[in-house]
Short mmCIF file of C-alpha atoms and ligand atoms in Angstrom, two decimals:
data_model
loop_
_atom_site.label_atom_id
_atom_site.label_comp_id
_atom_site.label_asym_id
_atom_site.label_seq_id
_atom_site.Cartn_x
_atom_site.Cartn_y
_atom_site.Cartn_z
CA UNK A 15 7.46 -7.53 32.52
CA UNK A 16 5.11 -5.97 29.89
CA UNK A 17 4.79 -8.24 26.95
CA UNK A 18 6.42 -7.03 23.71
CA UNK A 19 4.10 -5.77 21.22
CA UNK A 20 3.64 -7.77 18.05
CA UNK A 21 5.51 -6.52 14.95
CA UNK A 22 3.90 -5.44 11.87
CA UNK A 23 5.56 -4.64 8.47
CA UNK A 24 4.02 -3.26 5.45
CA UNK A 25 4.95 -1.36 2.54
CA UNK A 26 4.08 0.92 -0.54
CA UNK A 27 5.42 1.30 -3.88
CA UNK A 28 6.28 5.12 -4.62
CA UNK A 29 5.09 4.89 -8.36
CA UNK A 30 2.94 8.09 -8.24
CA UNK A 31 0.78 10.14 -6.13
CA UNK A 32 -1.15 8.33 -3.38
CA UNK A 33 -5.02 8.44 -3.79
CA UNK A 34 -8.22 7.83 -2.02
CA UNK A 35 -7.67 4.03 -2.73
CA UNK A 36 -4.45 4.13 -0.67
CA UNK A 37 -6.29 5.82 2.06
CA UNK A 38 -9.15 3.60 2.46
CA UNK A 39 -7.37 0.33 1.26
CA UNK A 40 -4.28 0.72 3.39
CA UNK A 41 -3.48 3.76 5.38
CA UNK A 42 -6.70 3.67 7.56
CA UNK A 43 -5.87 0.26 8.80
CA UNK A 44 -2.06 1.22 9.10
CA UNK A 45 -3.19 3.98 11.27
CA UNK A 46 -5.39 1.95 13.59
CA UNK A 47 -2.70 -0.71 14.10
CA UNK A 48 -0.15 1.83 15.48
CA UNK A 49 -1.13 1.55 19.08
CA UNK A 50 -1.57 -2.13 19.39
CA UNK A 51 1.58 -3.25 17.32
CA UNK A 52 5.22 -2.22 16.93
CA UNK A 53 4.78 -1.01 13.36
CA UNK A 54 7.39 -0.69 10.54
CA UNK A 55 6.10 0.97 7.38
CA UNK A 56 8.32 0.89 4.36
CA UNK A 57 8.49 2.93 1.24
CA UNK A 58 9.23 0.21 -1.22
CA UNK A 59 11.42 1.97 -3.71
CA UNK A 60 13.36 -0.98 -4.75
CA UNK A 61 9.99 -2.71 -5.57
CA UNK A 62 8.86 0.15 -7.58
CA UNK A 63 12.13 -0.02 -9.40
CA UNK A 64 11.41 -3.45 -10.41
CA UNK A 65 8.69 -2.51 -12.75
CA UNK A 66 9.64 1.15 -13.47
CA UNK A 67 13.31 0.85 -14.08
CA UNK A 68 12.89 2.48 -17.54
CA UNK A 69 11.47 5.69 -16.01
CA UNK A 70 12.95 6.80 -12.78
CA UNK A 71 12.19 10.46 -13.15
CA UNK A 72 9.72 10.59 -10.42
CA UNK A 73 11.09 7.94 -7.93
CA UNK A 74 12.83 10.10 -5.43
CA UNK A 75 9.91 12.73 -5.20
CA UNK A 76 7.38 10.15 -5.21
CA UNK A 77 9.17 8.60 -2.25
CA UNK A 78 9.24 11.87 -0.21
CA UNK A 79 5.64 12.50 -1.20
CA UNK A 80 4.67 9.20 -0.02
CA UNK A 81 6.16 9.99 3.40
CA UNK A 82 4.27 13.33 3.54
CA UNK A 83 0.98 11.67 2.64
CA UNK A 84 1.41 8.90 5.19
CA UNK A 85 1.97 11.29 7.92
CA UNK A 86 -0.74 13.74 6.73
CA UNK A 87 -3.04 10.41 6.85
CA UNK A 88 -2.11 10.00 10.61
CA UNK A 89 0.79 7.78 10.30
CA UNK A 90 2.71 8.91 13.31
CA UNK A 91 6.53 8.72 13.12
CA UNK A 92 6.69 8.89 16.82
CA UNK A 93 4.65 5.52 17.05
CA UNK A 94 5.94 3.83 13.87
CA UNK A 95 9.03 3.26 12.00
CA UNK A 96 8.74 4.86 8.74
CA UNK A 97 11.71 4.12 6.33
CA UNK A 98 12.99 3.83 2.93
CA UNK A 99 13.81 0.42 1.67
CA UNK A 100 16.88 1.37 -0.50
CA UNK A 101 18.57 2.84 2.31
CA UNK A 102 18.65 -0.58 4.34
CA UNK A 103 20.99 -2.76 2.23
CA UNK A 104 20.13 -5.69 4.47
CA UNK A 105 16.91 -6.13 2.39
CA UNK A 106 19.16 -7.14 -0.49
CA UNK A 107 21.42 -9.59 1.57
CA UNK A 108 18.28 -11.41 2.71
CA UNK A 109 16.79 -11.39 -0.71
CA UNK A 110 19.82 -13.05 -2.15
CA UNK A 111 19.79 -15.67 0.49
CA UNK A 112 16.23 -16.38 0.11
CA UNK A 113 16.64 -16.35 -3.58
CA UNK A 114 18.91 -19.45 -3.43
CA UNK A 115 16.04 -21.36 -1.83
CA UNK A 116 13.27 -20.24 -4.03
CA UNK A 117 12.41 -22.82 -6.72
CA UNK A 118 11.70 -21.00 -9.94
CA UNK A 119 8.43 -22.69 -10.23
CA UNK A 120 7.02 -20.85 -7.28
CA UNK A 121 7.57 -17.54 -8.97
CA UNK A 122 6.41 -18.55 -12.43
CA UNK A 123 3.24 -19.97 -10.94
CA UNK A 124 2.58 -16.81 -8.70
CA UNK A 125 -0.73 -15.56 -9.70
CA UNK A 126 0.16 -11.83 -9.54
CA UNK A 127 3.19 -12.36 -11.73
CA UNK A 128 1.07 -14.07 -14.43
CA UNK A 129 -1.63 -11.48 -14.03
CA UNK A 130 0.91 -8.65 -14.50
CA UNK A 131 2.66 -10.07 -17.57
CA UNK A 132 -0.75 -10.32 -19.02
CA UNK A 133 -2.27 -7.00 -18.30
CA UNK A 134 0.52 -4.48 -17.77
CA UNK A 135 1.15 -2.56 -21.16
CA UNK A 136 3.69 0.01 -21.82
CA UNK A 137 6.44 -1.56 -19.60
CA UNK A 138 8.49 -4.79 -20.07
CA UNK A 139 8.21 -6.96 -17.17
CA UNK A 140 9.95 -9.85 -18.48
CA UNK A 141 13.11 -8.76 -16.68
CA UNK A 142 15.11 -10.95 -14.24
CA UNK A 143 14.19 -8.81 -11.04
CA UNK A 144 10.45 -8.60 -11.51
CA UNK A 145 10.25 -12.39 -11.23
CA UNK A 146 11.73 -12.11 -7.85
CA UNK A 147 9.26 -9.50 -6.70
CA UNK A 148 7.68 -11.64 -3.88
CA UNK A 149 11.16 -12.88 -2.84
CA UNK A 150 12.09 -9.35 -2.02
CA UNK A 151 8.90 -8.89 -0.46
CA UNK A 152 9.53 -11.94 1.77
CA UNK A 153 12.80 -10.47 2.69
CA UNK A 154 11.22 -7.22 3.76
CA UNK A 155 8.84 -9.07 6.10
CA UNK A 156 11.33 -11.55 7.57
CA UNK A 157 13.96 -8.97 8.01
CA UNK A 158 11.94 -7.52 10.80
CA UNK A 159 10.44 -10.84 11.79
CA UNK A 160 7.08 -9.34 11.36
CA UNK A 161 4.30 -11.50 12.67
CA UNK A 162 1.54 -9.80 10.89
CA UNK A 163 1.35 -8.01 7.55
CA UNK A 164 -1.53 -5.83 6.64
CA UNK A 165 -2.13 -6.25 2.99
CA UNK A 166 -4.96 -6.18 0.52
CA UNK A 167 -6.28 -9.26 -0.95
CA UNK A 168 -4.15 -8.95 -4.03
CA UNK A 169 -1.05 -9.69 -1.86
CA UNK A 170 -2.10 -12.61 -0.07
CA UNK A 171 -0.35 -14.98 -2.67
CA UNK A 172 2.88 -13.18 -1.80
CA UNK A 173 2.36 -13.63 1.86
CA UNK A 174 1.62 -17.41 1.33
CA UNK A 175 5.05 -17.55 -0.59
CA UNK A 176 6.78 -15.82 2.31
CA UNK A 177 5.39 -18.47 4.65
CA UNK A 178 6.56 -21.26 2.25
CA UNK A 179 10.05 -19.65 2.42
CA UNK A 180 9.95 -19.58 6.17
CA UNK A 181 9.50 -23.38 6.19
CA UNK A 182 11.80 -23.94 3.54
CA UNK A 183 14.55 -21.87 5.30
CA UNK A 184 13.90 -23.76 8.54
CA UNK A 185 14.47 -27.15 6.81
CA UNK A 186 17.80 -26.05 5.46
CA UNK A 187 19.20 -23.83 8.15
CA UNK A 188 17.02 -23.90 11.17
CA UNK A 189 14.15 -21.87 12.78
CA UNK A 190 14.71 -18.24 12.97
CA UNK A 191 11.77 -16.59 11.31
CA UNK A 192 8.14 -16.65 12.45
CA UNK A 193 5.39 -17.39 9.90
CA UNK A 194 3.84 -13.99 9.16
CA UNK A 195 -0.16 -13.69 9.30
CA UNK A 196 -2.05 -11.49 7.06
CA UNK A 197 -4.08 -8.80 8.52
CA UNK A 198 -6.70 -8.26 5.74
CA UNK A 199 -8.21 -4.79 6.07
CA UNK A 200 -11.85 -4.67 6.78
CA UNK A 201 -12.65 -1.85 4.56
CA UNK A 202 -13.52 -2.80 0.87
CA UNK A 203 -11.70 -1.85 -1.90
CA UNK A 204 -12.73 1.63 -3.35
CA UNK A 205 -13.43 1.34 -7.13
CA UNK A 206 -12.27 4.00 -9.62
CA UNK A 207 -14.12 6.88 -10.97
CA UNK A 208 -14.94 4.68 -13.99
CA UNK A 209 -15.92 1.71 -12.01
CA UNK A 210 -12.80 -0.18 -12.88
CA UNK A 211 -9.85 -0.90 -10.46
CA UNK A 212 -8.62 2.28 -8.97
CA UNK A 213 -5.09 2.81 -10.54
CA UNK A 214 -2.52 5.16 -11.40
CA UNK A 215 -2.30 3.84 -14.74
CA UNK A 216 -6.11 4.21 -15.59
CA UNK A 217 -6.03 7.82 -14.34
CA UNK A 218 -9.31 7.05 -12.51
CA UNK A 219 -8.37 8.28 -9.13
CA UNK A 220 -8.48 11.33 -6.73
CA UNK A 221 -5.14 12.15 -5.13
CA UNK A 222 -4.68 12.91 -1.49
CA UNK A 223 -3.27 16.33 -2.53
CA UNK A 224 -5.96 16.98 -5.23
CA UNK A 225 -7.22 20.60 -5.40
CA UNK A 226 -11.12 21.23 -4.76
CA UNK A 227 -11.61 22.22 -8.53
CA UNK A 228 -10.15 19.11 -9.67
CA UNK A 229 -12.06 16.95 -7.38
CA UNK A 230 -15.31 18.46 -8.42
CA UNK A 231 -14.40 17.88 -11.94
CA UNK A 232 -13.43 14.29 -11.36
CA UNK A 233 -16.54 13.45 -9.31
CA UNK A 234 -18.78 14.87 -11.83
CA UNK A 235 -17.10 12.45 -14.39
CA UNK A 236 -18.00 9.43 -12.24
CA UNK A 237 -19.99 6.38 -13.65
CA UNK A 238 -23.41 6.14 -11.91
CA UNK A 239 -26.05 3.53 -12.04
CA UNK A 240 -26.71 2.96 -15.88
CA UNK A 241 -30.37 2.45 -15.21
CA UNK A 242 -31.01 5.79 -13.95
CA UNK A 243 -31.12 7.90 -16.99
CA UNK A 244 -33.81 10.63 -16.16
CA UNK A 245 -34.43 12.18 -12.87
CA UNK A 246 -37.67 10.18 -12.57
CA UNK A 247 -36.00 6.80 -12.77
CA UNK A 248 -35.43 5.44 -9.42
CA UNK A 249 -31.81 4.39 -8.86
CA UNK A 250 -29.93 1.53 -7.20
CA UNK A 251 -27.43 2.99 -5.01
CA UNK A 252 -25.85 -0.33 -4.26
CA UNK A 253 -24.78 -0.51 -7.98
CA UNK A 254 -23.46 3.03 -7.82
CA UNK A 255 -19.85 3.92 -7.13
CA UNK A 256 -20.87 7.40 -5.97
CA UNK A 257 -22.93 5.76 -3.36
CA UNK A 258 -20.06 3.69 -2.13
CA UNK A 259 -17.99 6.71 -1.91
CA UNK A 260 -20.53 8.32 0.44
CA UNK A 261 -20.18 5.19 2.59
CA UNK A 262 -16.37 5.68 2.85
CA UNK A 263 -16.29 9.40 3.23
CA UNK A 264 -19.49 10.62 4.83
CA UNK A 265 -21.42 7.58 6.28
CA UNK A 266 -23.87 9.89 7.90
CA UNK A 267 -25.24 10.88 4.45
CA UNK A 268 -25.70 7.30 3.09
CA UNK A 269 -29.40 7.23 4.36
CA UNK A 270 -30.45 10.42 2.69
CA UNK A 271 -28.66 9.43 -0.53
CA UNK A 272 -30.28 6.19 -0.56
CA UNK A 273 -33.75 7.70 -0.10
CA UNK A 274 -33.17 10.48 -2.81
CA UNK A 275 -31.75 7.96 -5.12
CA UNK A 276 -34.32 5.14 -4.69
CA UNK A 277 -37.27 7.83 -4.45
CA UNK A 278 -35.99 9.68 -7.54
CA UNK A 279 -36.04 12.93 -5.93
CA UNK A 280 -32.58 14.22 -6.68
CA UNK A 281 -30.61 13.80 -9.81
CA UNK A 282 -27.11 12.21 -10.17
CA UNK A 283 -25.55 15.61 -11.14
CA UNK A 284 -26.70 17.16 -7.72
CA UNK A 285 -25.93 13.90 -5.76
CA UNK A 286 -22.56 14.00 -7.25
CA UNK A 287 -22.11 17.74 -6.15
CA UNK A 288 -22.81 16.73 -2.74
CA UNK A 289 -20.19 13.97 -2.94
CA UNK A 290 -17.68 16.33 -4.28
CA UNK A 291 -17.91 18.74 -1.44
CA UNK A 292 -18.13 15.84 1.15
CA UNK A 293 -14.65 14.41 -0.29
CA UNK A 294 -13.24 17.98 -0.34
CA UNK A 295 -14.15 18.52 3.11
CA UNK A 296 -12.62 15.11 4.18
CA UNK A 297 -9.38 15.67 2.37
CA UNK A 298 -8.97 19.23 3.42
CA UNK A 299 -6.85 18.58 6.63
CA UNK A 300 -4.76 15.91 4.91
CA UNK A 301 -4.06 18.18 1.88
CA UNK A 302 -3.00 21.06 4.16
CA UNK A 303 -0.78 18.73 6.33
CA UNK A 304 0.74 17.18 3.31
CA UNK A 305 1.41 20.79 1.68
CA UNK A 306 2.85 21.90 4.94
CA UNK A 307 5.27 18.80 5.12
CA UNK A 308 6.33 19.06 1.53
CA UNK A 309 7.22 22.73 2.23
CA UNK A 310 9.59 21.56 4.83
CA UNK A 311 11.64 18.92 3.13
CA UNK A 312 14.32 19.13 5.81
CA UNK A 313 11.92 17.98 8.29
CA UNK A 314 10.69 15.10 6.17
CA UNK A 315 14.43 13.94 5.62
CA UNK A 316 14.83 14.10 9.41
CA UNK A 317 11.82 11.83 10.00
CA UNK A 318 13.05 9.35 7.36
CA UNK A 319 16.51 9.40 8.49
CA UNK A 320 15.45 8.58 12.00
CA UNK A 321 13.10 5.91 11.04
CA UNK A 322 15.66 4.28 8.71
CA UNK A 323 18.30 4.44 11.36
CA UNK A 324 15.78 2.31 13.36
CA UNK A 325 15.08 -0.10 10.81
CA UNK A 326 18.88 -0.67 10.11
CA UNK A 327 19.46 -1.60 13.68
CA UNK A 328 16.75 -4.35 13.61
CA UNK A 329 17.66 -5.50 10.15
CA UNK A 330 21.58 -5.72 11.01
CA UNK A 331 20.49 -7.79 14.16
CA UNK A 332 18.59 -10.31 11.91
CA UNK A 333 21.20 -10.56 9.16
CA UNK A 334 23.84 -11.26 11.83
CA UNK A 335 21.76 -14.29 12.95
CA UNK A 336 20.78 -15.21 9.37
CA UNK A 337 24.54 -15.36 8.44
CA UNK A 338 25.19 -17.69 11.55
CA UNK A 339 22.35 -20.01 10.48
CA UNK A 340 23.52 -20.23 6.96
CA UNK A 341 26.97 -20.68 8.28
CA UNK A 342 28.74 -17.92 6.28
CA UNK A 343 31.99 -16.66 7.81
CA UNK A 344 31.25 -13.78 9.90
N1 LIG B 5 4.03 -5.42 -2.92
C1 LIG B 5 3.27 -4.41 -2.07
C2 LIG B 5 2.28 -3.67 -2.97
O1 LIG B 5 2.38 -3.63 -3.93
C3 LIG B 5 4.17 -3.62 -1.37
C4 LIG B 5 5.19 -4.33 -0.61
C5 LIG B 5 6.55 -4.21 -0.76
C6 LIG B 5 4.95 -4.87 0.63
N2 LIG B 5 7.13 -5.16 0.51
C7 LIG B 5 6.10 -5.33 1.13
C8 LIG B 5 3.68 -5.09 1.46
C9 LIG B 5 6.16 -6.20 2.32
C10 LIG B 5 3.80 -5.74 2.36
C11 LIG B 5 4.93 -6.32 3.07
O2 LIG B 5 1.27 -3.27 -2.21
FE1 SF4 B 6 -25.59 7.04 -7.84
FE2 SF4 B 6 -26.43 9.34 -6.53
FE3 SF4 B 6 -27.35 8.99 -9.17
FE4 SF4 B 6 -28.11 7.38 -7.14
S1 SF4 B 6 -28.51 9.54 -7.24
S2 SF4 B 6 -27.44 6.57 -9.20
S3 SF4 B 6 -26.40 7.17 -5.73
S4 SF4 B 6 -25.18 9.19 -8.54
#
């Protein structure tokens, strides 16, 4: 008998258009995991709602766009289960059961929670649901009994909380969930165009569906090595975000870029123009595929329906067992 593949679960919140950061930071590794693991990839719209509840205008379209972007980036619905969180109500059932055994202190001390309360402006995150964000995330993972979870470093605390909940669940009700392990992506995080963290709210990103003209404009606005002011000033490519983008999207060119930068033979504007064309060429097939998909919403809906049906089946199976363990009348 062939050994069953290990399960992977990961998710992304549909809060805006996906960008190069999602591609390099998550989708590339999601794509690579597809053959080796039984992958479940979830559009985490309930998680989006926890912080974006006051402005839900774009939520539905961002969810569908998210699916189109994933497929365009090589996530294959034939290999992986792609689904929408809010269509699998078992997530909330398990969320509730886990909420009972989650001490408030664990959530109040969670570093991501404290950081978001401190840093996020324009949205009120002191709501009840947002405090429980990592508990819903634990429910997402445990519902599929995922052994591995590809996440960025920022999510490691949430995974640790999930593991603690597994142990606590076991101590109350018995062993049912495996402790999930993080799969940290090998690729570094791509900085935003302004050298800050790439994020939707800072508007410092290049979207996967961005038009060439707009990419050119954005790349020309990128922050470079501040010590390289004139053409004759030698630059420090390792301190320049433009250089790191070459590394991510046009590796073959990095040798050349390094030598023209350190040797002060090509100026930053010319360098950025080359990067813009490289990024445009890199994104072209993704942009084409995503536009095709977005023109055929029926097809996207079908893919989502099929993935969601598969997810529901796995989720229902787990919930039947969970209810037994918790000793609810079934
Ligand atoms: N919190 C994750 C993020 O913001 C998204 C997410 C929701 C997730 N549920 C998950 C990631 C379960 C991994 C596993 O990136
Ligand atoms: Fe950055 Fe290119 Fe300018 Fe060097 S030449 S500092 S890599 S933009």
